[in-house]
PDB file of C-alpha atoms in Angstrom:
ATOM      1  CA  UNK A   1     -11.274   7.740   7.601  1.00  0.00           C
ATOM      2  CA  UNK A   2     -12.354   7.088   4.040  1.00  0.00           C
ATOM      3  CA  UNK A   3      -9.714   7.737   1.334  1.00  0.00           C
ATOM      4  CA  UNK A   4     -10.172   7.982  -2.408  1.00  0.00           C
ATOM      5  CA  UNK A   5      -7.084   7.595  -4.436  1.00  0.00           C
ATOM      6  CA  UNK A   6      -7.183   8.698  -8.117  1.00  0.00           C
ATOM      7  CA  UNK A   7      -4.429   8.098 -10.836  1.00  0.00           C
ATOM      8  CA  UNK A   8      -2.864   9.406 -12.824  1.00  0.00           C
ATOM      9  CA  UNK A   9      -2.500  12.938 -11.459  1.00  0.00           C
ATOM     10  CA  UNK A  10      -1.962  14.290 -14.990  1.00  0.00           C
ATOM     11  CA  UNK A  11      -2.103  13.122 -18.581  1.00  0.00           C
ATOM     12  CA  UNK A  12      -1.305  14.810 -21.788  1.00  0.00           C
ATOM     13  CA  UNK A  13      -2.664  13.107 -24.977  1.00  0.00           C
ATOM     14  CA  UNK A  14      -2.934  13.918 -28.608  1.00  0.00           C
ATOM     15  CA  UNK A  15      -6.430  14.575 -29.935  1.00  0.00           C
ATOM     16  CA  UNK A  16      -8.042  11.284 -30.982  1.00  0.00           C
ATOM     17  CA  UNK A  17      -6.080   9.221 -28.393  1.00  0.00           C
ATOM     18  CA  UNK A  18      -8.034   7.474 -25.575  1.00  0.00           C
ATOM     19  CA  UNK A  19      -7.783   8.447 -21.934  1.00  0.00           C
ATOM     20  CA  UNK A  20      -8.592   6.622 -18.643  1.00  0.00           C
ATOM     21  CA  UNK A  21      -8.594   7.783 -15.028  1.00  0.00           C
ATOM     22  CA  UNK A  22      -8.893   5.317 -12.138  1.00  0.00           C
ATOM     23  CA  UNK A  23     -10.259   5.727  -8.741  1.00  0.00           C
ATOM     24  CA  UNK A  24      -9.704   3.400  -5.714  1.00  0.00           C
ATOM     25  CA  UNK A  25     -11.244   3.642  -2.248  1.00  0.00           C
ATOM     26  CA  UNK A  26      -9.946   2.227   0.955  1.00  0.00           C
ATOM     27  CA  UNK A  27     -13.514   1.267   1.927  1.00  0.00           C
ATOM     28  CA  UNK A  28     -16.555  -0.079   0.085  1.00  0.00           C
ATOM     29  CA  UNK A  29     -18.599   2.630  -1.401  1.00  0.00           C
ATOM     30  CA  UNK A  30     -22.298   3.078  -1.617  1.00  0.00           C
ATOM     31  CA  UNK A  31     -22.009   4.975  -4.706  1.00  0.00           C
ATOM     32  CA  UNK A  32     -19.467   6.961  -6.724  1.00  0.00           C
ATOM     33  CA  UNK A  33     -19.824  10.120  -8.674  1.00  0.00           C
ATOM     34  CA  UNK A  34     -17.702  11.731 -11.333  1.00  0.00           C
ATOM     35  CA  UNK A  35     -17.185  15.507 -11.925  1.00  0.00           C
ATOM     36  CA  UNK A  36     -15.387  17.489 -14.605  1.00  0.00           C
ATOM     37  CA  UNK A  37     -13.823  20.836 -13.885  1.00  0.00           C
ATOM     38  CA  UNK A  38     -12.652  22.955 -16.802  1.00  0.00           C
ATOM     39  CA  UNK A  39      -9.714  25.366 -16.205  1.00  0.00           C
ATOM     40  CA  UNK A  40     -10.952  28.376 -14.294  1.00  0.00           C
ATOM     41  CA  UNK A  41     -14.379  26.703 -13.892  1.00  0.00           C
ATOM     42  CA  UNK A  42     -16.331  24.804 -11.318  1.00  0.00           C
ATOM     43  CA  UNK A  43     -17.000  21.084 -10.853  1.00  0.00           C
ATOM     44  CA  UNK A  44     -19.786  19.880 -13.055  1.00  0.00           C
ATOM     45  CA  UNK A  45     -21.635  16.599 -12.162  1.00  0.00           C
ATOM     46  CA  UNK A  46     -21.261  13.919 -14.896  1.00  0.00           C
ATOM     47  CA  UNK A  47     -22.685  10.731 -13.476  1.00  0.00           C
ATOM     48  CA  UNK A  48     -23.444   8.642 -10.389  1.00  0.00           C
ATOM     49  CA  UNK A  49     -22.860   4.866 -10.122  1.00  0.00           C
ATOM     50  CA  UNK A  50     -24.637   2.852  -7.537  1.00  0.00           C
ATOM     51  CA  UNK A  51     -24.650  -0.859  -8.493  1.00  0.00           C
ATOM     52  CA  UNK A  52     -21.816  -3.402  -8.288  1.00  0.00           C
ATOM     53  CA  UNK A  53     -20.278  -3.820 -11.687  1.00  0.00           C
ATOM     54  CA  UNK A  54     -22.334  -0.995 -13.248  1.00  0.00           C
ATOM     55  CA  UNK A  55     -21.275   0.375 -16.600  1.00  0.00           C
ATOM     56  CA  UNK A  56     -22.794   3.627 -17.962  1.00  0.00           C
ATOM     57  CA  UNK A  57     -22.066   5.449 -21.155  1.00  0.00           C
ATOM     58  CA  UNK A  58     -22.446   9.113 -22.075  1.00  0.00           C
ATOM     59  CA  UNK A  59     -21.303   9.512 -25.761  1.00  0.00           C
ATOM     60  CA  UNK A  60     -17.565   9.043 -25.795  1.00  0.00           C
ATOM     61  CA  UNK A  61     -17.376   8.672 -22.024  1.00  0.00           C
ATOM     62  CA  UNK A  62     -17.528   5.250 -20.329  1.00  0.00           C
ATOM     63  CA  UNK A  63     -17.883   4.801 -16.622  1.00  0.00           C
ATOM     64  CA  UNK A  64     -17.451   1.703 -14.590  1.00  0.00           C
ATOM     65  CA  UNK A  65     -18.039   0.719 -10.926  1.00  0.00           C
ATOM     66  CA  UNK A  66     -16.062  -2.306  -9.729  1.00  0.00           C
ATOM     67  CA  UNK A  67     -17.638  -5.513  -8.541  1.00  0.00           C
ATOM     68  CA  UNK A  68     -16.403  -4.987  -5.017  1.00  0.00           C
ATOM     69  CA  UNK A  69     -17.595  -1.333  -5.133  1.00  0.00           C
ATOM     70  CA  UNK A  70     -14.162  -0.086  -4.130  1.00  0.00           C
ATOM     71  CA  UNK A  71     -12.972   1.045  -7.509  1.00  0.00           C
ATOM     72  CA  UNK A  72     -14.133   3.020 -10.495  1.00  0.00           C
ATOM     73  CA  UNK A  73     -12.831   4.201 -13.843  1.00  0.00           C
ATOM     74  CA  UNK A  74     -13.733   6.831 -16.542  1.00  0.00           C
ATOM     75  CA  UNK A  75     -12.663   6.006 -20.140  1.00  0.00           C
ATOM     76  CA  UNK A  76     -12.721   8.681 -22.864  1.00  0.00           C
ATOM     77  CA  UNK A  77     -12.645   7.333 -26.490  1.00  0.00           C
ATOM     78  CA  UNK A  78     -11.008   9.520 -29.151  1.00  0.00           C
ATOM     79  CA  UNK A  79     -10.354  12.649 -26.967  1.00  0.00           C
ATOM     80  CA  UNK A  80     -11.217  16.096 -28.209  1.00  0.00           C
ATOM     81  CA  UNK A  81      -9.777  19.405 -27.181  1.00  0.00           C
ATOM     82  CA  UNK A  82     -13.149  20.112 -25.535  1.00  0.00           C
ATOM     83  CA  UNK A  83     -12.287  17.239 -22.946  1.00  0.00           C
ATOM     84  CA  UNK A  84      -9.590  19.327 -21.353  1.00  0.00           C
ATOM     85  CA  UNK A  85     -10.037  19.699 -17.603  1.00  0.00           C
ATOM     86  CA  UNK A  86      -9.716  17.859 -14.336  1.00  0.00           C
ATOM     87  CA  UNK A  87     -11.808  14.888 -13.709  1.00  0.00           C
ATOM     88  CA  UNK A  88     -12.590  14.016 -10.100  1.00  0.00           C
ATOM     89  CA  UNK A  89     -14.163  11.004  -8.671  1.00  0.00           C
ATOM     90  CA  UNK A  90     -16.069  11.359  -5.574  1.00  0.00           C
ATOM     91  CA  UNK A  91     -17.324   8.548  -3.338  1.00  0.00           C
ATOM     92  CA  UNK A  92     -19.716   7.927  -0.427  1.00  0.00           C
ATOM     93  CA  UNK A  93     -19.844   5.038   1.904  1.00  0.00           C
ATOM     94  CA  UNK A  94     -22.893   3.967   3.875  1.00  0.00           C
ATOM     95  CA  UNK A  95     -21.452   5.536   7.158  1.00  0.00           C
ATOM     96  CA  UNK A  96     -21.061   9.044   5.609  1.00  0.00           C
ATOM     97  CA  UNK A  97     -23.380  11.297   3.964  1.00  0.00           C
ATOM     98  CA  UNK A  98     -20.865  13.557   2.339  1.00  0.00           C
ATOM     99  CA  UNK A  99     -18.616  12.993  -0.748  1.00  0.00           C
ATOM    100  CA  UNK A 100     -14.876  12.215  -0.466  1.00  0.00           C
ATOM    101  CA  UNK A 101     -13.207  13.665  -3.534  1.00  0.00           C
ATOM    102  CA  UNK A 102     -10.268  11.999  -5.160  1.00  0.00           C
ATOM    103  CA  UNK A 103      -7.335  14.404  -6.070  1.00  0.00           C
ATOM    104  CA  UNK A 104      -8.332  14.520  -9.659  1.00  0.00           C
ATOM    105  CA  UNK A 105      -6.782  13.806 -13.015  1.00  0.00           C
ATOM    106  CA  UNK A 106      -5.869  16.716 -15.176  1.00  0.00           C
ATOM    107  CA  UNK A 107      -6.244  16.040 -18.841  1.00  0.00           C
ATOM    108  CA  UNK A 108      -4.629  18.055 -21.486  1.00  0.00           C
ATOM    109  CA  UNK A 109      -5.444  17.461 -25.237  1.00  0.00           C
ATOM    110  CA  UNK A 110      -3.134  18.686 -27.939  1.00  0.00           C
ATOM    111  CA  UNK A 111      -4.691  19.345 -31.353  1.00  0.00           C
TER     112      UNK A 111
ATOM    113  CA  UNK B   1     -33.765  27.022 -13.053  1.00  0.00           C
ATOM    114  CA  UNK B   2     -30.916  24.460 -12.702  1.00  0.00           C
ATOM    115  CA  UNK B   3     -28.284  26.898 -11.462  1.00  0.00           C
ATOM    116  CA  UNK B   4     -26.490  27.736  -8.154  1.00  0.00           C
ATOM    117  CA  UNK B   5     -25.686  31.454  -8.220  1.00  0.00           C
ATOM    118  CA  UNK B   6     -22.732  32.807  -6.189  1.00  0.00           C
ATOM    119  CA  UNK B   7     -21.836  36.369  -5.448  1.00  0.00           C
ATOM    120  CA  UNK B   8     -19.462  38.042  -5.676  1.00  0.00           C
ATOM    121  CA  UNK B   9     -17.310  36.366  -8.331  1.00  0.00           C
ATOM    122  CA  UNK B  10     -14.136  37.851  -7.034  1.00  0.00           C
ATOM    123  CA  UNK B  11     -13.350  39.402  -3.612  1.00  0.00           C
ATOM    124  CA  UNK B  12     -10.207  41.020  -2.201  1.00  0.00           C
ATOM    125  CA  UNK B  13     -10.306  41.683   1.447  1.00  0.00           C
ATOM    126  CA  UNK B  14      -7.933  42.819   4.098  1.00  0.00           C
ATOM    127  CA  UNK B  15      -7.206  40.705   7.210  1.00  0.00           C
ATOM    128  CA  UNK B  16      -9.270  43.092   9.393  1.00  0.00           C
ATOM    129  CA  UNK B  17     -12.429  43.194   7.091  1.00  0.00           C
ATOM    130  CA  UNK B  18     -15.699  41.518   7.426  1.00  0.00           C
ATOM    131  CA  UNK B  19     -17.385  40.282   4.162  1.00  0.00           C
ATOM    132  CA  UNK B  20     -20.059  37.821   3.161  1.00  0.00           C
ATOM    133  CA  UNK B  21     -20.295  35.221   0.380  1.00  0.00           C
ATOM    134  CA  UNK B  22     -23.796  34.662  -0.997  1.00  0.00           C
ATOM    135  CA  UNK B  23     -25.281  31.510  -2.624  1.00  0.00           C
ATOM    136  CA  UNK B  24     -28.731  30.991  -4.059  1.00  0.00           C
ATOM    137  CA  UNK B  25     -30.504  28.071  -5.638  1.00  0.00           C
ATOM    138  CA  UNK B  26     -34.124  27.617  -6.860  1.00  0.00           C
ATOM    139  CA  UNK B  27     -33.958  23.874  -7.610  1.00  0.00           C
ATOM    140  CA  UNK B  28     -35.810  22.948  -4.433  1.00  0.00           C
ATOM    141  CA  UNK B  29     -32.686  21.285  -3.116  1.00  0.00           C
ATOM    142  CA  UNK B  30     -32.711  20.845   0.627  1.00  0.00           C
ATOM    143  CA  UNK B  31     -29.011  20.288   1.185  1.00  0.00           C
ATOM    144  CA  UNK B  32     -26.470  23.044   0.551  1.00  0.00           C
ATOM    145  CA  UNK B  33     -22.746  22.905   1.092  1.00  0.00           C
ATOM    146  CA  UNK B  34     -19.737  25.192   1.303  1.00  0.00           C
ATOM    147  CA  UNK B  35     -16.491  23.869  -0.172  1.00  0.00           C
ATOM    148  CA  UNK B  36     -12.963  25.505  -0.354  1.00  0.00           C
ATOM    149  CA  UNK B  37     -10.762  24.779  -3.353  1.00  0.00           C
ATOM    150  CA  UNK B  38      -6.997  25.611  -3.529  1.00  0.00           C
ATOM    151  CA  UNK B  39      -5.304  25.546  -6.858  1.00  0.00           C
ATOM    152  CA  UNK B  40      -4.737  22.036  -8.387  1.00  0.00           C
ATOM    153  CA  UNK B  41      -6.450  20.448  -5.348  1.00  0.00           C
ATOM    154  CA  UNK B  42     -10.019  18.836  -5.017  1.00  0.00           C
ATOM    155  CA  UNK B  43     -12.813  20.768  -3.220  1.00  0.00           C
ATOM    156  CA  UNK B  44     -12.515  20.501   0.521  1.00  0.00           C
ATOM    157  CA  UNK B  45     -15.797  20.309   2.426  1.00  0.00           C
ATOM    158  CA  UNK B  46     -16.366  22.985   5.017  1.00  0.00           C
ATOM    159  CA  UNK B  47     -20.120  22.985   5.982  1.00  0.00           C
ATOM    160  CA  UNK B  48     -23.280  20.990   5.244  1.00  0.00           C
ATOM    161  CA  UNK B  49     -26.806  22.394   5.690  1.00  0.00           C
ATOM    162  CA  UNK B  50     -29.604  19.964   5.586  1.00  0.00           C
ATOM    163  CA  UNK B  51     -33.211  21.364   5.682  1.00  0.00           C
ATOM    164  CA  UNK B  52     -31.798  24.660   6.815  1.00  0.00           C
ATOM    165  CA  UNK B  53     -29.949  23.240   9.828  1.00  0.00           C
ATOM    166  CA  UNK B  54     -26.303  23.065   9.995  1.00  0.00           C
ATOM    167  CA  UNK B  55     -25.512  19.289  10.027  1.00  0.00           C
ATOM    168  CA  UNK B  56     -21.710  19.230   9.397  1.00  0.00           C
ATOM    169  CA  UNK B  57     -18.874  21.412  10.320  1.00  0.00           C
ATOM    170  CA  UNK B  58     -15.640  20.080   9.240  1.00  0.00           C
ATOM    171  CA  UNK B  59     -13.652  21.622  12.027  1.00  0.00           C
ATOM    172  CA  UNK B  60     -13.620  24.960  10.243  1.00  0.00           C
ATOM    173  CA  UNK B  61     -12.022  27.955  12.022  1.00  0.00           C
ATOM    174  CA  UNK B  62     -14.634  30.333  13.657  1.00  0.00           C
ATOM    175  CA  UNK B  63     -13.491  33.106  11.309  1.00  0.00           C
ATOM    176  CA  UNK B  64     -15.712  31.432   8.890  1.00  0.00           C
ATOM    177  CA  UNK B  65     -19.402  31.575   9.857  1.00  0.00           C
ATOM    178  CA  UNK B  66     -22.022  29.996   7.726  1.00  0.00           C
ATOM    179  CA  UNK B  67     -25.791  30.990   7.722  1.00  0.00           C
ATOM    180  CA  UNK B  68     -28.866  29.583   5.945  1.00  0.00           C
ATOM    181  CA  UNK B  69     -31.597  32.191   6.114  1.00  0.00           C
ATOM    182  CA  UNK B  70     -33.956  29.962   4.007  1.00  0.00           C
ATOM    183  CA  UNK B  71     -34.030  26.894   1.900  1.00  0.00           C
ATOM    184  CA  UNK B  72     -32.809  28.820  -1.153  1.00  0.00           C
ATOM    185  CA  UNK B  73     -30.095  30.938   0.417  1.00  0.00           C
ATOM    186  CA  UNK B  74     -26.691  30.082   1.898  1.00  0.00           C
ATOM    187  CA  UNK B  75     -24.259  32.770   3.259  1.00  0.00           C
ATOM    188  CA  UNK B  76     -20.683  32.512   4.453  1.00  0.00           C
ATOM    189  CA  UNK B  77     -19.644  35.388   6.713  1.00  0.00           C
ATOM    190  CA  UNK B  78     -15.919  36.089   6.801  1.00  0.00           C
ATOM    191  CA  UNK B  79     -13.932  37.853   9.551  1.00  0.00           C
ATOM    192  CA  UNK B  80     -10.272  38.342  10.223  1.00  0.00           C
ATOM    193  CA  UNK B  81      -9.169  35.933   7.536  1.00  0.00           C
ATOM    194  CA  UNK B  82      -5.612  34.981   6.948  1.00  0.00           C
ATOM    195  CA  UNK B  83      -3.735  35.109   3.539  1.00  0.00           C
ATOM    196  CA  UNK B  84      -3.724  31.248   3.591  1.00  0.00           C
ATOM    197  CA  UNK B  85      -7.411  31.426   3.377  1.00  0.00           C
ATOM    198  CA  UNK B  86      -7.228  32.766  -0.259  1.00  0.00           C
ATOM    199  CA  UNK B  87      -8.949  30.234  -2.434  1.00  0.00           C
ATOM    200  CA  UNK B  88     -11.958  29.495  -4.557  1.00  0.00           C
ATOM    201  CA  UNK B  89     -15.070  29.157  -2.282  1.00  0.00           C
ATOM    202  CA  UNK B  90     -17.700  26.856  -3.972  1.00  0.00           C
ATOM    203  CA  UNK B  91     -21.261  26.595  -2.864  1.00  0.00           C
ATOM    204  CA  UNK B  92     -23.077  23.453  -3.927  1.00  0.00           C
ATOM    205  CA  UNK B  93     -26.643  21.985  -3.587  1.00  0.00           C
ATOM    206  CA  UNK B  94     -28.217  18.599  -3.887  1.00  0.00           C
ATOM    207  CA  UNK B  95     -31.657  17.201  -3.434  1.00  0.00           C
ATOM    208  CA  UNK B  96     -30.775  16.134   0.157  1.00  0.00           C
ATOM    209  CA  UNK B  97     -27.903  14.555   2.031  1.00  0.00           C
ATOM    210  CA  UNK B  98     -28.788  10.996   1.217  1.00  0.00           C
ATOM    211  CA  UNK B  99     -26.893   9.191  -1.462  1.00  0.00           C
ATOM    212  CA  UNK B 100     -29.642   9.255  -3.953  1.00  0.00           C
ATOM    213  CA  UNK B 101     -30.577   5.692  -5.010  1.00  0.00           C
ATOM    214  CA  UNK B 102     -32.517   6.977  -7.812  1.00  0.00           C
ATOM    215  CA  UNK B 103     -29.411   8.575  -9.264  1.00  0.00           C
ATOM    216  CA  UNK B 104     -30.301  12.110  -8.206  1.00  0.00           C
ATOM    217  CA  UNK B 105     -27.347  12.486  -5.659  1.00  0.00           C
ATOM    218  CA  UNK B 106     -25.186  14.618  -7.823  1.00  0.00           C
ATOM    219  CA  UNK B 107     -24.190  18.038  -6.509  1.00  0.00           C
ATOM    220  CA  UNK B 108     -24.753  21.208  -8.474  1.00  0.00           C
ATOM    221  CA  UNK B 109     -21.855  23.706  -7.929  1.00  0.00           C
ATOM    222  CA  UNK B 110     -21.952  27.303  -8.306  1.00  0.00           C
ATOM    223  CA  UNK B 111     -19.219  29.120 -10.212  1.00  0.00           C
ATOM    224  CA  UNK B 112     -17.532  30.164  -7.075  1.00  0.00           C
ATOM    225  CA  UNK B 113     -16.060  33.169  -5.417  1.00  0.00           C
ATOM    226  CA  UNK B 114     -12.430  33.731  -5.936  1.00  0.00           C
ATOM    227  CA  UNK B 115     -11.218  35.161  -2.665  1.00  0.00           C
ATOM    228  CA  UNK B 116      -7.776  36.871  -2.102  1.00  0.00           C
ATOM    229  CA  UNK B 117      -6.864  37.934   1.483  1.00  0.00           C
ATOM    230  CA  UNK B 118      -4.302  40.583   1.624  1.00  0.00           C
TER     231      UNK B 118
END
């Protein structure tokens, strides 16, 4: 079955440092989504990437979808304490209609 | 209204109890989902409803019984649960179950019901 691996599991940074989480799929994906879950909260949809090589930005967040549509990354520039939470990637391939979530990367930001 | 509303927020139930979790959305979404999430783990899909019909059951034990009375409501009936069923139960909705070429495939999650089985 489809597997989505995500690394690192955990990262602790100082405020102002950059952060990147990576997602790799065992199969080619139709699209990939990213979610953020604050501690004690629920997943919140951030973005969906569909095209090979796609890059999208949301303020300090940059999302990339690999050329082969098997990997993706989320990069946060100059982290802030409000960025704390767990970031999940979730992929879909053409054979499935549901999302397969990665295990998530927990980000801690110290002031 | 861009929210998915779940009730109750917290629930403690005994192993012989029967209870129901409720989920409501008014975004006109035609796909609704139940997920289970354990601490420090990703959400785990349980059920998918598409246009009010159950389309996916991820081999969930029969002590969990979903119901979709109409396009805005989703229930999860619980009976004879085990302590290991304690978790955060999340409801989500999306426009439909397709992957949303127009970039509208994102799921909207409710805030969840934190269930403790004693």
